[in-house]
Protein backbone atom coordinates (compact mmCIF):
# COMPACT_ATOMS: atom_id res chain seq x y z
CA UNK A 1 0.00 0.00 0.00
CA UNK A 2 1.48 3.33 -1.04
CA UNK A 3 1.88 6.26 1.38
CA UNK A 4 -0.53 9.17 1.26
CA UNK A 5 0.02 11.44 -1.73
CA UNK A 6 -0.45 15.19 -1.82
CA UNK A 7 0.08 17.55 -4.75
CA UNK A 8 1.94 20.74 -3.84
CA UNK A 9 1.06 23.85 -5.83
CA UNK A 10 3.15 26.95 -6.27
CA UNK A 11 5.37 27.25 -3.19
CA UNK A 12 3.76 24.36 -1.33
CA UNK A 13 6.98 22.35 -1.29
CA UNK A 14 8.64 25.16 0.63
CA UNK A 15 5.81 25.00 3.16
CA UNK A 16 5.99 21.21 3.41
CA UNK A 17 9.33 20.89 5.17
CA UNK A 18 7.70 18.50 7.64
CA UNK A 19 6.37 21.48 9.64
CA UNK A 20 9.87 22.79 10.34
CA UNK A 21 9.17 26.12 8.65
CA UNK A 22 7.56 28.48 11.15
CA UNK A 23 6.13 31.93 10.51
CA UNK A 24 8.40 34.84 11.38
CA UNK A 25 7.90 38.58 11.22
CA UNK A 26 10.34 41.14 9.81
CA UNK A 27 13.52 41.65 11.81
CA UNK A 28 14.17 44.84 13.72
CA UNK A 29 17.96 44.77 13.68
CA UNK A 30 19.56 47.88 12.23
CA UNK A 31 21.36 47.38 8.93
CA UNK A 32 24.74 48.10 10.48
CA UNK A 33 24.38 45.31 13.05
CA UNK A 34 26.63 42.41 12.10
CA UNK A 35 26.60 39.89 14.88
CA UNK A 36 29.82 38.05 15.68
CA UNK A 37 29.22 34.30 16.10
CA UNK A 38 31.54 32.07 18.09
CA UNK A 39 32.05 28.55 16.69
CA UNK A 40 34.29 25.72 17.82
CA UNK A 41 36.93 26.88 15.33
CA UNK A 42 36.78 30.64 15.93
CA UNK A 43 34.66 33.73 15.50
CA UNK A 44 32.65 34.60 12.38
CA UNK A 45 31.02 37.77 11.15
CA UNK A 46 28.47 37.63 8.33
CA UNK A 47 26.37 40.13 6.45
CA UNK A 48 24.05 42.67 8.02
CA UNK A 49 20.42 41.52 8.40
CA UNK A 50 18.27 42.04 5.31
CA UNK A 51 14.78 43.55 5.31
CA UNK A 52 13.42 40.35 6.89
CA UNK A 53 16.11 40.27 9.55
CA UNK A 54 17.97 37.36 7.92
CA UNK A 55 21.75 37.36 8.29
CA UNK A 56 23.99 35.35 5.95
CA UNK A 57 27.25 33.61 6.84
CA UNK A 58 29.02 32.33 3.75
CA UNK A 59 32.12 30.30 3.02
CA UNK A 60 32.39 28.76 6.50
CA UNK A 61 34.94 25.90 6.54
CA UNK A 62 33.54 22.77 8.17
CA UNK A 63 36.62 20.62 7.48
CA UNK A 64 40.28 21.15 6.66
CA UNK A 65 41.08 21.68 2.96
CA UNK A 66 41.39 18.19 1.40
CA UNK A 67 44.56 19.11 -0.48
CA UNK A 68 48.06 17.63 -0.71
CA UNK A 69 48.32 14.56 1.50
CA UNK A 70 44.65 15.05 2.54
CA UNK A 71 43.40 14.37 -0.99
CA UNK A 72 41.33 11.17 -0.65
CA UNK A 73 41.41 11.27 3.11
CA UNK A 74 38.44 11.43 5.44
CA UNK A 75 37.57 15.06 6.24
CA UNK A 76 39.75 16.41 9.02
CA UNK A 77 38.86 19.03 11.68
CA UNK A 78 39.10 22.69 10.75
CA UNK A 79 42.25 24.35 12.14
CA UNK A 80 41.32 27.06 14.63
CA UNK A 81 41.74 30.65 13.53
CA UNK A 82 42.38 33.75 15.60
CA UNK A 83 40.48 37.00 15.37
CA UNK A 84 37.16 37.47 13.57
CA UNK A 85 36.82 35.67 10.23
CA UNK A 86 34.70 37.51 7.66
CA UNK A 87 32.00 35.14 6.40
CA UNK A 88 30.54 37.28 3.62
CA UNK A 89 31.82 35.50 0.49
CA UNK A 90 30.87 31.96 -0.58
CA UNK A 91 33.65 29.46 -1.12
CA UNK A 92 34.47 28.01 -4.54
CA UNK A 93 32.73 24.97 -5.96
CA UNK A 94 34.44 21.61 -5.62
CA UNK A 95 36.17 20.27 -8.72
CA UNK A 96 33.92 18.44 -11.14
CA UNK A 97 32.34 18.85 -14.54
CA UNK A 98 30.93 22.13 -15.78
CA UNK A 99 27.32 22.65 -14.82
CA UNK A 100 25.07 22.27 -17.89
CA UNK A 101 23.36 25.47 -18.92
CA UNK A 102 25.11 27.61 -16.31
CA UNK A 103 28.08 30.01 -16.42
CA UNK A 104 31.46 28.59 -15.48
CA UNK A 105 32.23 28.92 -11.77
CA UNK A 106 35.49 28.97 -9.84
CA UNK A 107 36.55 25.51 -8.65
CA UNK A 108 39.08 24.47 -6.04
CA UNK A 109 40.09 21.51 -3.94
CA UNK A 110 39.80 23.84 -0.95
CA UNK A 111 36.03 23.73 -1.15
CA UNK A 112 34.65 22.15 2.03
CA UNK A 113 32.56 25.09 3.12
CA UNK A 114 28.96 25.75 4.00
CA UNK A 115 26.64 28.76 4.01
CA UNK A 116 24.10 29.68 6.68
CA UNK A 117 21.08 31.97 6.56
CA UNK A 118 19.84 32.78 10.07
CA UNK A 119 16.47 34.45 10.75
CA UNK A 120 15.93 36.73 13.74
CA UNK A 121 16.25 34.91 17.02
CA UNK A 122 13.08 34.14 18.93
CA UNK A 123 12.25 32.79 22.32
CA UNK A 124 12.98 29.25 21.13
CA UNK A 125 15.79 27.86 18.92
CA UNK A 126 14.86 27.64 15.26
CA UNK A 127 14.39 24.47 13.24
CA UNK A 128 17.31 23.78 10.88
CA UNK A 129 17.28 22.54 7.29
CA UNK A 130 20.51 21.30 5.65
CA UNK A 131 20.51 21.28 1.84
CA UNK A 132 22.55 18.89 -0.32
CA UNK A 133 22.76 20.14 -3.91
CA UNK A 134 22.19 18.03 -7.00
CA UNK A 135 24.39 17.51 -10.03
CA UNK A 136 24.83 13.75 -10.33
CA UNK A 137 27.75 13.90 -7.85
CA UNK A 138 29.62 15.49 -10.78
CA UNK A 139 28.85 19.22 -10.60
CA UNK A 140 27.09 21.87 -8.56
CA UNK A 141 27.65 23.90 -5.42
CA UNK A 142 25.72 24.88 -2.32
CA UNK A 143 26.56 28.48 -3.21
CA UNK A 144 24.61 28.41 -6.48
CA UNK A 145 22.19 31.39 -6.56
CA UNK A 146 19.28 28.96 -7.00
CA UNK A 147 19.93 27.76 -3.47
CA UNK A 148 20.22 31.15 -1.77
CA UNK A 149 18.51 30.53 1.55
CA UNK A 150 17.41 34.07 2.46
CA UNK A 151 13.76 33.78 1.37
CA UNK A 152 13.33 30.36 3.00
CA UNK A 153 15.02 31.54 6.20
CA UNK A 154 12.64 34.52 6.32
CA UNK A 155 9.89 31.99 7.06
CA UNK A 156 11.57 31.21 10.36
CA UNK A 157 13.86 28.27 9.63
CA UNK A 158 17.65 28.28 9.71
CA UNK A 159 19.04 27.24 6.31
CA UNK A 160 22.41 25.55 5.69
CA UNK A 161 23.82 24.75 2.21
CA UNK A 162 26.81 22.44 1.86
CA UNK A 163 29.66 21.87 -0.61
CA UNK A 164 31.06 18.33 -0.81
CA UNK A 165 33.74 16.65 -2.93
CA UNK A 166 32.57 15.54 -6.37
CA UNK A 167 33.65 13.17 -9.13
CA UNK A 168 37.00 11.44 -8.69
CA UNK A 169 37.95 13.81 -5.86
CA UNK A 170 34.98 12.60 -3.85
CA UNK A 171 34.52 9.00 -4.95
CA UNK A 172 37.74 7.46 -6.28
CA UNK A 173 38.52 3.99 -4.92
CA UNK A 174 42.03 2.54 -5.18
CA UNK A 175 43.85 -0.44 -3.56
CA UNK A 176 46.48 1.86 -2.02
CA UNK A 177 43.76 3.96 -0.44
CA UNK A 178 42.16 0.82 0.98
CA UNK A 179 45.50 -0.03 2.62
CA UNK A 180 45.67 3.42 4.18
CA UNK A 181 42.25 3.51 5.79
CA UNK A 182 40.52 0.19 5.20
CA UNK A 183 38.01 1.58 2.71
CA UNK A 184 38.02 4.08 -0.13
CA UNK A 185 35.54 5.70 -2.46
CA UNK A 186 33.14 7.46 -0.09
CA UNK A 187 34.84 10.80 0.59
CA UNK A 188 32.03 12.97 -0.75
CA UNK A 189 29.51 11.27 1.54
CA UNK A 190 31.96 11.56 4.43
CA UNK A 191 32.08 15.31 3.73
CA UNK A 192 28.31 15.50 4.06
CA UNK A 193 28.49 13.64 7.37
CA UNK A 194 31.26 15.98 8.60
CA UNK A 195 29.10 18.97 7.67
CA UNK A 196 26.16 17.54 9.63
CA UNK A 197 28.42 17.02 12.64
CA UNK A 198 29.63 20.62 12.34
CA UNK A 199 26.03 21.80 12.24
CA UNK A 200 25.09 19.81 15.33
CA UNK A 201 28.09 21.21 17.20
CA UNK A 202 27.76 24.85 16.17
CA UNK A 203 24.26 25.67 14.97
CA UNK A 204 23.01 26.73 18.42
CA UNK A 205 25.35 29.72 18.20
CA UNK A 206 23.34 30.90 15.17
CA UNK A 207 20.01 30.42 16.94
CA UNK A 208 19.31 26.93 15.59
CA UNK A 209 18.09 23.80 17.33
CA UNK A 210 20.60 20.93 16.93
CA UNK A 211 17.85 18.52 17.93
CA UNK A 212 15.60 19.54 15.01
CA UNK A 213 17.61 19.13 11.81
CA UNK A 214 15.95 18.23 8.50
CA UNK A 215 18.27 16.88 5.81
CA UNK A 216 16.95 17.64 2.33
CA UNK A 217 18.19 17.64 -1.24
CA UNK A 218 17.24 17.30 -4.89
CA UNK A 219 18.42 14.84 -7.55
CA UNK A 220 21.90 13.68 -6.44
CA UNK A 221 21.26 15.58 -3.21
CA UNK A 222 18.14 13.46 -2.70
CA UNK A 223 20.09 10.30 -3.51
CA UNK A 224 22.58 11.41 -0.84
CA UNK A 225 19.73 11.79 1.65
CA UNK A 226 18.74 8.17 1.05
CA UNK A 227 22.35 7.00 1.16
CA UNK A 228 22.94 8.71 4.50
CA UNK A 229 19.69 7.28 5.83
CA UNK A 230 21.20 3.86 5.14
CA UNK A 231 24.60 4.67 6.69
CA UNK A 232 25.39 3.93 10.35
CA UNK A 233 27.98 6.73 10.13
CA UNK A 234 25.14 9.27 9.96
CA UNK A 235 23.14 7.94 12.89
CA UNK A 236 21.62 10.71 14.99
CA UNK A 237 22.81 13.56 12.77
CA UNK A 238 19.36 14.53 11.46
CA UNK A 239 15.81 14.04 12.68
CA UNK A 240 13.80 14.37 9.45
CA UNK A 241 14.50 13.77 5.75
CA UNK A 242 13.20 15.16 2.45
CA UNK A 243 14.17 13.66 -0.92
CA UNK A 244 13.19 15.64 -4.03
CA UNK A 245 13.55 13.65 -7.27
CA UNK A 246 15.95 11.04 -5.90
CA UNK A 247 16.00 7.99 -3.65
CA UNK A 248 18.81 5.83 -2.33
CA UNK A 249 20.61 4.98 -5.56
CA UNK A 250 23.01 7.09 -7.56
CA UNK A 251 22.07 6.25 -11.13
CA UNK A 252 19.14 5.56 -13.39
CA UNK A 253 19.89 1.84 -13.56
CA UNK A 254 18.79 1.35 -9.97
CA UNK A 255 22.04 -0.13 -8.73
CA UNK A 256 25.00 1.25 -6.88
CA UNK A 257 28.50 0.06 -7.82
CA UNK A 258 30.20 -2.51 -5.65
CA UNK A 259 33.58 -1.77 -4.14
CA UNK A 260 35.20 -4.10 -6.67
CA UNK A 261 33.66 -2.14 -9.53
CA UNK A 262 34.79 1.14 -7.97
CA UNK A 263 38.35 -0.20 -7.59
CA UNK A 264 38.37 -1.21 -11.26
CA UNK A 265 37.34 2.29 -12.26
CA UNK A 266 39.96 3.89 -10.00
CA UNK A 267 42.84 1.73 -11.18
CA UNK A 268 41.82 2.37 -14.79
CA UNK A 269 42.11 6.12 -14.20
CA UNK A 270 45.53 5.63 -12.60
CA UNK A 271 46.63 3.59 -15.63
CA UNK A 272 45.49 6.33 -18.03
CA UNK A 273 47.59 8.79 -16.04
CA UNK A 274 50.61 6.41 -15.94
CA UNK A 275 50.55 6.71 -12.17
CA UNK A 276 49.72 3.39 -10.53
CA UNK A 277 50.05 4.53 -6.90
CA UNK A 278 47.84 6.71 -4.74
CA UNK A 279 50.80 8.92 -3.85
CA UNK A 280 51.44 9.44 -7.54
CA UNK A 281 47.81 10.39 -8.09
CA UNK A 282 48.01 12.87 -5.21
CA UNK A 283 50.96 14.55 -6.91
CA UNK A 284 48.98 15.27 -10.07
CA UNK A 285 47.74 18.88 -10.26
CA UNK A 286 44.05 19.18 -9.49
CA UNK A 287 43.15 20.66 -12.88
CA UNK A 288 44.89 17.83 -14.73
CA UNK A 289 43.26 15.18 -12.56
CA UNK A 290 39.87 16.80 -13.00
CA UNK A 291 40.18 16.86 -16.79
CA UNK A 292 41.31 13.24 -16.95
CA UNK A 293 38.62 11.96 -14.61
CA UNK A 294 35.65 13.69 -16.24
CA UNK A 295 36.10 12.24 -19.73
CA UNK A 296 35.02 8.67 -18.98
CA UNK A 297 32.38 7.02 -16.84
CA UNK A 298 31.47 9.32 -13.93
CA UNK A 299 32.75 8.63 -10.45
CA UNK A 300 30.03 8.40 -7.80
CA UNK A 301 29.07 6.65 -4.56
CA UNK A 302 29.82 2.96 -4.19
CA UNK A 303 29.51 0.35 -1.47
CA UNK A 304 32.78 1.43 0.10
CA UNK A 305 32.56 -0.66 3.27
CA UNK A 306 32.68 2.40 5.52
CA UNK A 307 29.90 4.87 4.79
CA UNK A 308 27.93 2.23 2.90
CA UNK A 309 28.39 -1.32 4.08
CA UNK A 310 25.61 -2.76 1.94
CA UNK A 311 23.16 -1.89 -0.80
CA UNK A 312 20.93 0.90 0.53
CA UNK A 313 17.86 -0.91 -0.78
CA UNK A 314 18.82 -3.98 1.28
CA UNK A 315 19.37 -1.80 4.35
CA UNK A 316 15.90 -0.27 3.96
CA UNK A 317 14.33 -3.69 3.39
CA UNK A 318 15.83 -4.91 6.69
CA UNK A 319 14.63 -1.81 8.54
CA UNK A 320 18.17 -0.79 9.44
CA UNK A 321 17.95 2.71 7.94
CA UNK A 322 17.66 5.90 10.01
CA UNK A 323 14.13 5.77 11.33
CA UNK A 324 13.14 9.36 10.71
CA UNK A 325 10.02 10.89 9.13
CA UNK A 326 10.45 10.99 5.34
CA UNK A 327 8.93 13.21 2.66
CA UNK A 328 9.83 12.19 -0.91
CA UNK A 329 8.49 12.82 -4.36
CA UNK A 330 9.13 13.71 -7.97
CA UNK A 331 8.04 16.00 -10.79
CA UNK A 332 5.55 15.12 -13.48
CA UNK A 333 8.21 15.10 -16.22
CA UNK A 334 11.50 13.93 -14.73
CA UNK A 335 13.33 13.44 -18.03
CA UNK A 336 16.11 15.92 -18.73
CA UNK A 337 19.23 16.00 -20.94
CA UNK A 338 21.61 14.18 -18.60
CA UNK A 339 19.34 11.11 -18.70
CA UNK A 340 19.11 11.04 -22.52
CA UNK A 341 22.04 8.67 -23.19
CA UNK A 342 20.31 6.02 -21.08
CA UNK A 343 16.95 6.14 -22.84
CA UNK A 344 15.82 3.05 -24.73
CA UNK A 345 16.69 3.11 -28.44
CA UNK A 346 13.90 5.01 -30.18
CA UNK A 347 14.98 6.00 -33.69
CA UNK A 348 11.70 4.44 -34.83
CA UNK A 349 8.54 3.34 -32.99
CA UNK A 350 9.31 -0.27 -33.88
CA UNK A 351 12.81 -0.03 -32.41
CA UNK A 352 11.43 1.48 -29.20
CA UNK A 353 8.80 -1.22 -28.74
CA UNK A 354 11.34 -3.98 -29.44
CA UNK A 355 13.71 -2.57 -26.82
CA UNK A 356 10.86 -2.29 -24.33
CA UNK A 357 9.78 -5.89 -24.93
CA UNK A 358 13.34 -7.06 -24.32
CA UNK A 359 13.48 -5.11 -21.06
CA UNK A 360 10.00 -5.74 -19.64
CA UNK A 361 8.87 -8.95 -21.37
CA UNK A 362 6.25 -9.65 -24.02
CA UNK A 363 3.55 -10.26 -21.40
CA UNK A 364 3.80 -6.65 -20.20
CA UNK A 365 3.67 -4.94 -23.60
CA UNK A 366 -0.06 -4.25 -23.60
CA UNK A 367 0.30 -2.36 -20.32
CA UNK A 368 3.52 -0.73 -21.53
CA UNK A 369 1.95 0.54 -24.76
CA UNK A 370 -0.90 2.10 -22.81
CA UNK A 371 1.52 3.96 -20.55
CA UNK A 372 4.15 4.81 -23.17
CA UNK A 373 2.40 5.02 -26.57
CA UNK A 374 4.53 5.00 -29.71
CA UNK A 375 2.19 5.26 -32.69
CA UNK A 376 4.04 8.23 -34.19
CA UNK A 377 7.69 9.27 -33.98
CA UNK A 378 6.84 12.35 -31.94
CA UNK A 379 4.88 10.18 -29.54
CA UNK A 380 7.76 7.71 -29.39
CA UNK A 381 10.29 10.42 -28.53
CA UNK A 382 8.02 11.74 -25.79
CA UNK A 383 7.44 8.26 -24.36
CA UNK A 384 11.17 7.45 -24.39
CA UNK A 385 11.82 10.61 -22.40
CA UNK A 386 9.02 9.92 -19.93
CA UNK A 387 10.22 6.34 -19.48
CA UNK A 388 13.81 7.20 -18.66
CA UNK A 389 12.61 9.82 -16.18
CA UNK A 390 10.37 7.23 -14.55
CA UNK A 391 13.21 4.70 -14.44
CA UNK A 392 15.76 7.18 -13.12
CA UNK A 393 13.59 8.84 -10.48
CA UNK A 394 9.93 7.98 -10.13
CA UNK A 395 10.00 4.21 -9.68
CA UNK A 396 12.94 4.36 -7.30
CA UNK A 397 11.23 7.06 -5.24
CA UNK A 398 8.15 4.90 -4.79
CA UNK A 399 10.28 1.93 -3.82
CA UNK A 400 12.11 3.92 -1.14
CA UNK A 401 8.82 5.30 0.19
CA UNK A 402 7.25 1.85 0.30
CA UNK A 403 10.21 0.25 2.03
CA UNK A 404 10.48 3.04 4.58
CA UNK A 405 6.77 2.89 5.31
CA UNK A 406 6.91 -0.87 5.88
CA UNK A 407 10.08 -1.04 7.98
CA UNK A 408 10.56 2.26 9.84
CA UNK A 409 7.33 2.77 11.80
CA UNK A 410 7.72 6.51 11.09
CA UNK A 411 5.60 8.99 9.16
CA UNK A 412 6.04 8.77 5.38
CA UNK A 413 4.70 11.36 2.92
CA UNK A 414 4.73 11.40 -0.89
CA UNK A 415 4.17 14.17 -3.42
CA UNK A 416 4.00 14.69 -7.17
CA UNK A 417 4.94 18.17 -8.39
CA UNK A 418 2.73 19.10 -11.35
CA UNK A 419 2.58 22.90 -11.24
CA UNK A 420 3.15 24.77 -14.49
CA UNK A 421 2.95 28.42 -15.51
CA UNK A 422 4.36 30.74 -18.19
CA UNK A 423 7.46 30.97 -15.97
CA UNK A 424 7.67 27.21 -15.47
CA UNK A 425 5.91 25.66 -18.48
CA UNK A 426 7.01 22.08 -17.81
CA UNK A 427 7.03 20.32 -14.43
CA UNK A 428 10.47 18.98 -15.26
CA UNK A 429 13.41 17.76 -13.22
CA UNK A 430 14.67 20.64 -11.00
CA UNK A 431 11.61 22.82 -11.71
CA UNK A 432 10.43 22.46 -8.10
CA UNK A 433 13.64 23.89 -6.61
CA UNK A 434 12.86 27.61 -7.20
CA UNK A 435 9.56 27.13 -5.39
CA UNK A 436 11.27 25.59 -2.38
CA UNK A 437 13.79 28.39 -2.00
CA UNK A 438 11.61 31.21 -3.30
CA UNK A 439 14.20 32.25 -5.87
CA UNK A 440 12.51 32.82 -9.21
CA UNK A 441 15.57 32.42 -11.39
CA UNK A 442 15.48 30.99 -14.94
CA UNK A 443 14.74 27.28 -15.03
CA UNK A 444 17.92 25.27 -14.58
CA UNK A 445 17.07 23.04 -17.52
CA UNK A 446 14.96 24.43 -20.34
CA UNK A 447 11.78 22.51 -21.24
CA UNK A 448 13.06 19.42 -22.93
CA UNK A 449 11.95 16.60 -25.18
CA UNK A 450 14.19 13.58 -25.43
CA UNK A 451 16.33 13.68 -28.55
CA UNK A 452 16.99 10.97 -31.06
CA UNK A 453 19.82 8.51 -31.67
CA UNK A 454 20.63 7.97 -27.99
CA UNK A 455 21.70 4.62 -26.72
mmCIF file of N, CA and C in Angstrom, residues 344-353 373-384 450-453:
data_model
loop_
_atom_site.group_PDB
_atom_site.id
_atom_site.type_symbol
_atom_site.label_atom_id
_atom_site.label_comp_id
_atom_site.label_asym_id
_atom_site.label_seq_id
_atom_site.Cartn_x
_atom_site.Cartn_y
_atom_site.Cartn_z
ATOM 1 N N UNK A 344 15.882 4.191 -23.816
ATOM 2 C CA UNK A 344 15.816 3.054 -24.731
ATOM 3 C C UNK A 344 15.983 3.531 -26.172
ATOM 4 N N UNK A 345 16.588 2.730 -27.032
ATOM 5 C CA UNK A 345 16.689 3.112 -28.444
ATOM 6 C C UNK A 345 15.315 3.469 -28.994
ATOM 7 N N UNK A 346 15.217 4.578 -29.714
ATOM 8 C CA UNK A 346 13.898 5.014 -30.175
ATOM 9 C C UNK A 346 13.988 5.798 -31.482
ATOM 10 N N UNK A 347 14.904 5.367 -32.372
ATOM 11 C CA UNK A 347 14.977 6.004 -33.686
ATOM 12 C C UNK A 347 13.687 5.804 -34.476
ATOM 13 N N UNK A 348 13.000 4.700 -34.212
ATOM 14 C CA UNK A 348 11.703 4.437 -34.834
ATOM 15 C C UNK A 348 10.767 3.872 -33.758
ATOM 16 N N UNK A 349 9.467 3.974 -33.943
ATOM 17 C CA UNK A 349 8.542 3.345 -32.992
ATOM 18 C C UNK A 349 8.776 1.847 -32.838
ATOM 19 N N UNK A 350 9.077 1.179 -33.946
ATOM 20 C CA UNK A 350 9.308 -0.267 -33.881
ATOM 21 C C UNK A 350 10.529 -0.587 -33.023
ATOM 22 N N UNK A 351 11.595 0.184 -33.203
ATOM 23 C CA UNK A 351 12.810 -0.034 -32.410
ATOM 24 C C UNK A 351 12.528 0.170 -30.928
ATOM 25 N N UNK A 352 11.755 1.188 -30.591
ATOM 26 C CA UNK A 352 11.430 1.483 -29.196
ATOM 27 C C UNK A 352 10.632 0.340 -28.576
ATOM 28 N N UNK A 353 9.618 -0.140 -29.288
ATOM 29 C CA UNK A 353 8.804 -1.224 -28.740
ATOM 30 C C UNK A 353 9.611 -2.504 -28.595
ATOM 31 N N UNK A 373 2.825 5.259 -25.181
ATOM 32 C CA UNK A 373 2.396 5.020 -26.572
ATOM 33 C C UNK A 373 3.480 5.415 -27.570
ATOM 34 N N UNK A 374 3.493 4.751 -28.696
ATOM 35 C CA UNK A 374 4.526 4.995 -29.713
ATOM 36 C C UNK A 374 3.965 4.819 -31.109
ATOM 37 N N UNK A 375 2.792 5.375 -31.361
ATOM 38 C CA UNK A 375 2.187 5.264 -32.693
ATOM 39 C C UNK A 375 2.935 6.111 -33.706
ATOM 40 N N UNK A 376 3.311 7.324 -33.315
ATOM 41 C CA UNK A 376 4.044 8.226 -34.192
ATOM 42 C C UNK A 376 5.452 8.433 -33.644
ATOM 43 N N UNK A 377 6.334 9.028 -34.458
ATOM 44 C CA UNK A 377 7.693 9.270 -33.985
ATOM 45 C C UNK A 377 7.713 10.310 -32.861
ATOM 46 N N UNK A 378 6.888 11.333 -32.992
ATOM 47 C CA UNK A 378 6.839 12.348 -31.939
ATOM 48 C C UNK A 378 6.363 11.732 -30.628
ATOM 49 N N UNK A 379 5.383 10.871 -30.717
ATOM 50 C CA UNK A 379 4.879 10.182 -29.536
ATOM 51 C C UNK A 379 5.957 9.259 -28.953
ATOM 52 N N UNK A 380 6.689 8.602 -29.821
ATOM 53 C CA UNK A 380 7.762 7.705 -29.386
ATOM 54 C C UNK A 380 8.850 8.469 -28.643
ATOM 55 N N UNK A 381 9.267 9.615 -29.196
ATOM 56 C CA UNK A 381 10.289 10.422 -28.533
ATOM 57 C C UNK A 381 9.824 10.864 -27.154
ATOM 58 N N UNK A 382 8.559 11.297 -27.074
ATOM 59 C CA UNK A 382 8.025 11.738 -25.787
ATOM 60 C C UNK A 382 7.964 10.581 -24.793
ATOM 61 N N UNK A 383 7.543 9.423 -25.256
ATOM 62 C CA UNK A 383 7.445 8.260 -24.361
ATOM 63 C C UNK A 383 8.818 7.796 -23.893
ATOM 64 N N UNK A 384 9.814 7.845 -24.787
ATOM 65 C CA UNK A 384 11.172 7.455 -24.388
ATOM 66 C C UNK A 384 11.691 8.377 -23.295
ATOM 67 N N UNK A 450 13.062 14.469 -25.183
ATOM 68 C CA UNK A 450 14.189 13.580 -25.430
ATOM 69 C C UNK A 450 14.556 13.566 -26.896
ATOM 70 N N UNK A 451 15.838 13.672 -27.164
ATOM 71 C CA UNK A 451 16.331 13.685 -28.545
ATOM 72 C C UNK A 451 16.385 12.303 -29.134
ATOM 73 N N UNK A 452 16.951 12.222 -30.330
ATOM 74 C CA UNK A 452 16.994 10.965 -31.063
ATOM 75 C C UNK A 452 18.420 10.401 -31.024
ATOM 76 N N UNK A 453 18.528 9.158 -31.472
ATOM 77 C CA UNK A 453 19.821 8.507 -31.668
ATOM 78 C C UNK A 453 20.609 8.375 -30.378
#
